[in-house]
Amino acid sequence: MKKPNLNNDDQRWLAVLARDCHADGQFVFAVQTTGIFCRPSCRARHALRENVRFYPDARHAEQAGFRPCKRCRPDQEDPQAQRVATIEKACRLLEQEEPLTLEMLAQQVAMSPYHLHRLFKSSTGMTPKGWQQAARAKRLRDALGQGESITDSVLAAGFPGSSSYYRQADATLGMTAKQYRSGGEETTVRYALSDCALGRCLVAESGRGVCAILPGDDDSALIAELETMFPHAHREQADAAFTSRVARVIASIDNHAVALTLPLDIRGTAFQRQVWQALRAIPGGETASYQQVANAIGHPGAVRAVARACAANKLAIVIPCHRVVRSDGGLSGYRWGTARKAALLRREAKKEEV
């Protein structure tokens, strides 16, 4: 998020009243009656404006005779920056081949296991264990894609080789390692085509759940898109049981207030899954910019990567990448067409107004 423009003391005072964390690092304020200086975001009770003085940083405040607040610690590094650095270090440690327990990880980042688990999940949208498993799965995909043997790939990815860890790899890949290595052979993907409020829609499911929701206008183009996603899988059209599940998917597409309770087969990297989870947290009728999504997952510099993750989404509407727009409010691109994106946003905004 862009930092506020704080050119004069009146604007700085408004930032203090708002406890604006984005003003932290731009100035500190001192209270003459207490002799203490604070960050703009300090949660302490506000002083009278007439008793407040502003300084560019902690050093200037201390030179003026004020002492730092023990609550917001304005003389130390920004707590938010410290938390981000801690989580980034934890992510890098979890991505190593050597498995780590939560207790081991907490010890390495000098934090209690409980606090680390809570902070990690709030920052990344995943638990430390989930992040570690996703990193292993990525290494496994890379090794299998390079033609290494299944056993060597599983061990190189950091799995101990036991059947329990192998099942975890299987669940994350969406198929067995053998099937993944052969491009999805031996897997079955059922699909059905149906009308929806957006035109035509292809819904596909694997043995683990709904794996693709593709809106479009041309049935043959939608089938070709599915073939590109699962080039070697065995594809078959829906039976009666799947047809009834497709109806539930279409109902959810046509009305975002109708929650889809069917299991989803979501396949992606750890980063993509972070982004997709953040997208599902955007309420219907609202939008967020790519920058805001990047901020929400703790990677403010990854705006382009967020856009790529949105483009890689295979579950239209259910993972609402249509709710992500440019910082200026422009629609930007959309995998299934900007006209469809605009229609979705208008429809959701209208329903929220009713």
mmCIF file with all atom_site columns, N, CA, C and O in Angstrom, residues 326-343:
data_model
loop_
_atom_site.group_PDB
_atom_site.id
_atom_site.type_symbol
_atom_site.label_atom_id
_atom_site.label_alt_id
_atom_site.label_comp_id
_atom_site.label_asym_id
_atom_site.label_entity_id
_atom_site.label_seq_id
_atom_site.pdbx_PDB_ins_code
_atom_site.Cartn_x
_atom_site.Cartn_y
_atom_site.Cartn_z
_atom_site.occupancy
_atom_site.B_iso_or_equiv
_atom_site.pdbx_formal_charge
_atom_site.auth_seq_id
_atom_site.auth_comp_id
_atom_site.auth_asym_id
_atom_site.auth_atom_id
_atom_site.pdbx_PDB_model_num
ATOM 1  N N  . ARG A 1 326 ? -6.739  -3.557  -11.430 1.00 0.00 ? 326 ARG A N  1
ATOM 2  C CA . ARG A 1 326 ? -5.559  -2.702  -11.345 1.00 0.00 ? 326 ARG A CA 1
ATOM 3  C C  . ARG A 1 326 ? -5.727  -1.680  -10.225 1.00 0.00 ? 326 ARG A C  1
ATOM 4  O O  . ARG A 1 326 ? -6.838  -1.436  -9.762  1.00 0.00 ? 326 ARG A O  1
ATOM 5  N N  . SER A 1 327 ? -4.636  -1.061  -9.824  1.00 0.00 ? 327 SER A N  1
ATOM 6  C CA . SER A 1 327 ? -4.684  -0.080  -8.735  1.00 0.00 ? 327 SER A CA 1
ATOM 7  C C  . SER A 1 327 ? -5.579  1.104   -9.068  1.00 0.00 ? 327 SER A C  1
ATOM 8  O O  . SER A 1 327 ? -6.163  1.731   -8.178  1.00 0.00 ? 327 SER A O  1
ATOM 9  N N  . ASP A 1 328 ? -5.705  1.430   -10.382 1.00 0.00 ? 328 ASP A N  1
ATOM 10 C CA . ASP A 1 328 ? -6.563  2.545   -10.786 1.00 0.00 ? 328 ASP A CA 1
ATOM 11 C C  . ASP A 1 328 ? -8.012  2.126   -10.999 1.00 0.00 ? 328 ASP A C  1
ATOM 12 O O  . ASP A 1 328 ? -8.844  2.921   -11.445 1.00 0.00 ? 328 ASP A O  1
ATOM 13 N N  . GLY A 1 329 ? -8.322  0.869   -10.668 1.00 0.00 ? 329 GLY A N  1
ATOM 14 C CA . GLY A 1 329 ? -9.690  0.369   -10.824 1.00 0.00 ? 329 GLY A CA 1
ATOM 15 C C  . GLY A 1 329 ? -9.958  -0.279  -12.163 1.00 0.00 ? 329 GLY A C  1
ATOM 16 O O  . GLY A 1 329 ? -11.045 -0.827  -12.380 1.00 0.00 ? 329 GLY A O  1
ATOM 17 N N  . GLY A 1 330 ? -9.003  -0.209  -13.100 1.00 0.00 ? 330 GLY A N  1
ATOM 18 C CA . GLY A 1 330 ? -9.185  -0.838  -14.405 1.00 0.00 ? 330 GLY A CA 1
ATOM 19 C C  . GLY A 1 330 ? -9.264  -2.350  -14.300 1.00 0.00 ? 330 GLY A C  1
ATOM 20 O O  . GLY A 1 330 ? -8.702  -2.952  -13.387 1.00 0.00 ? 330 GLY A O  1
ATOM 21 N N  . LEU A 1 331 ? -9.957  -2.960  -15.265 1.00 0.00 ? 331 LEU A N  1
ATOM 22 C CA . LEU A 1 331 ? -10.216 -4.403  -15.178 1.00 0.00 ? 331 LEU A CA 1
ATOM 23 C C  . LEU A 1 331 ? -8.988  -5.252  -15.447 1.00 0.00 ? 331 LEU A C  1
ATOM 24 O O  . LEU A 1 331 ? -8.906  -6.378  -14.987 1.00 0.00 ? 331 LEU A O  1
ATOM 25 N N  . SER A 1 332 ? -8.018  -4.749  -16.201 1.00 0.00 ? 332 SER A N  1
ATOM 26 C CA . SER A 1 332 ? -6.852  -5.536  -16.553 1.00 0.00 ? 332 SER A CA 1
ATOM 27 C C  . SER A 1 332 ? -7.302  -6.779  -17.326 1.00 0.00 ? 332 SER A C  1
ATOM 28 O O  . SER A 1 332 ? -8.394  -6.824  -17.877 1.00 0.00 ? 332 SER A O  1
ATOM 29 N N  . GLY A 1 333 ? -6.462  -7.788  -17.385 1.00 0.00 ? 333 GLY A N  1
ATOM 30 C CA . GLY A 1 333 ? -6.795  -8.987  -18.130 1.00 0.00 ? 333 GLY A CA 1
ATOM 31 C C  . GLY A 1 333 ? -7.631  -9.969  -17.319 1.00 0.00 ? 333 GLY A C  1
ATOM 32 O O  . GLY A 1 333 ? -7.778  -9.843  -16.107 1.00 0.00 ? 333 GLY A O  1
ATOM 33 N N  . TYR A 1 334 ? -8.180  -10.936 -18.008 1.00 0.00 ? 334 TYR A N  1
ATOM 34 C CA . TYR A 1 334 ? -8.946  -12.004 -17.364 1.00 0.00 ? 334 TYR A CA 1
ATOM 35 C C  . TYR A 1 334 ? -8.890  -13.207 -18.287 1.00 0.00 ? 334 TYR A C  1
ATOM 36 O O  . TYR A 1 334 ? -9.109  -13.075 -19.498 1.00 0.00 ? 334 TYR A O  1
ATOM 37 N N  . ARG A 1 335 ? -8.574  -14.334 -17.723 1.00 0.00 ? 335 ARG A N  1
ATOM 38 C CA . ARG A 1 335 ? -8.367  -15.535 -18.530 1.00 0.00 ? 335 ARG A CA 1
ATOM 39 C C  . ARG A 1 335 ? -9.551  -15.840 -19.430 1.00 0.00 ? 335 ARG A C  1
ATOM 40 O O  . ARG A 1 335 ? -9.391  -16.347 -20.538 1.00 0.00 ? 335 ARG A O  1
ATOM 41 N N  . TRP A 1 336 ? -10.742 -15.517 -18.961 1.00 0.00 ? 336 TRP A N  1
ATOM 42 C CA . TRP A 1 336 ? -11.953 -15.843 -19.716 1.00 0.00 ? 336 TRP A CA 1
ATOM 43 C C  . TRP A 1 336 ? -12.611 -14.600 -20.319 1.00 0.00 ? 336 TRP A C  1
ATOM 44 O O  . TRP A 1 336 ? -13.795 -14.613 -20.601 1.00 0.00 ? 336 TRP A O  1
ATOM 45 N N  . GLY A 1 337 ? -11.831 -13.537 -20.502 1.00 0.00 ? 337 GLY A N  1
ATOM 46 C CA . GLY A 1 337 ? -12.321 -12.354 -21.205 1.00 0.00 ? 337 GLY A CA 1
ATOM 47 C C  . GLY A 1 337 ? -12.739 -11.231 -20.272 1.00 0.00 ? 337 GLY A C  1
ATOM 48 O O  . GLY A 1 337 ? -13.451 -11.460 -19.285 1.00 0.00 ? 337 GLY A O  1
ATOM 49 N N  . THR A 1 338 ? -12.315 -9.994  -20.599 1.00 0.00 ? 338 THR A N  1
ATOM 50 C CA . THR A 1 338 ? -12.645 -8.853  -19.738 1.00 0.00 ? 338 THR A CA 1
ATOM 51 C C  . THR A 1 338 ? -14.138 -8.543  -19.737 1.00 0.00 ? 338 THR A C  1
ATOM 52 O O  . THR A 1 338 ? -14.661 -8.027  -18.756 1.00 0.00 ? 338 THR A O  1
ATOM 53 N N  . ALA A 1 339 ? -14.827 -8.849  -20.841 1.00 0.00 ? 339 ALA A N  1
ATOM 54 C CA . ALA A 1 339 ? -16.272 -8.614  -20.863 1.00 0.00 ? 339 ALA A CA 1
ATOM 55 C C  . ALA A 1 339 ? -16.968 -9.489  -19.820 1.00 0.00 ? 339 ALA A C  1
ATOM 56 O O  . ALA A 1 339 ? -17.885 -9.049  -19.107 1.00 0.00 ? 339 ALA A O  1
ATOM 57 N N  . ARG A 1 340 ? -16.519 -10.729 -19.717 1.00 0.00 ? 340 ARG A N  1
ATOM 58 C CA . ARG A 1 340 ? -17.089 -11.635 -18.714 1.00 0.00 ? 340 ARG A CA 1
ATOM 59 C C  . ARG A 1 340 ? -16.729 -11.151 -17.305 1.00 0.00 ? 340 ARG A C  1
ATOM 60 O O  . ARG A 1 340 ? -17.544 -11.216 -16.385 1.00 0.00 ? 340 ARG A O  1
ATOM 61 N N  . LYS A 1 341 ? -15.522 -10.647 -17.135 1.00 0.00 ? 341 LYS A N  1
ATOM 62 C CA . LYS A 1 341 ? -15.090 -10.119 -15.838 1.00 0.00 ? 341 LYS A CA 1
ATOM 63 C C  . LYS A 1 341 ? -15.958 -8.933  -15.431 1.00 0.00 ? 341 LYS A C  1
ATOM 64 O O  . LYS A 1 341 ? -16.425 -8.843  -14.288 1.00 0.00 ? 341 LYS A O  1
ATOM 65 N N  . ALA A 1 342 ? -16.188 -8.015  -16.369 1.00 0.00 ? 342 ALA A N  1
ATOM 66 C CA . ALA A 1 342 ? -17.022 -6.844  -16.080 1.00 0.00 ? 342 ALA A CA 1
ATOM 67 C C  . ALA A 1 342 ? -18.444 -7.261  -15.716 1.00 0.00 ? 342 ALA A C  1
ATOM 68 O O  . ALA A 1 342 ? -19.048 -6.711  -14.793 1.00 0.00 ? 342 ALA A O  1
ATOM 69 N N  . ALA A 1 343 ? -18.967 -8.246  -16.434 1.00 0.00 ? 343 ALA A N  1
ATOM 70 C CA . ALA A 1 343 ? -20.330 -8.715  -16.153 1.00 0.00 ? 343 ALA A CA 1
ATOM 71 C C  . ALA A 1 343 ? -20.413 -9.325  -14.754 1.00 0.00 ? 343 ALA A C  1
ATOM 72 O O  . ALA A 1 343 ? -21.390 -9.107  -14.022 1.00 0.00 ? 343 ALA A O  1
#
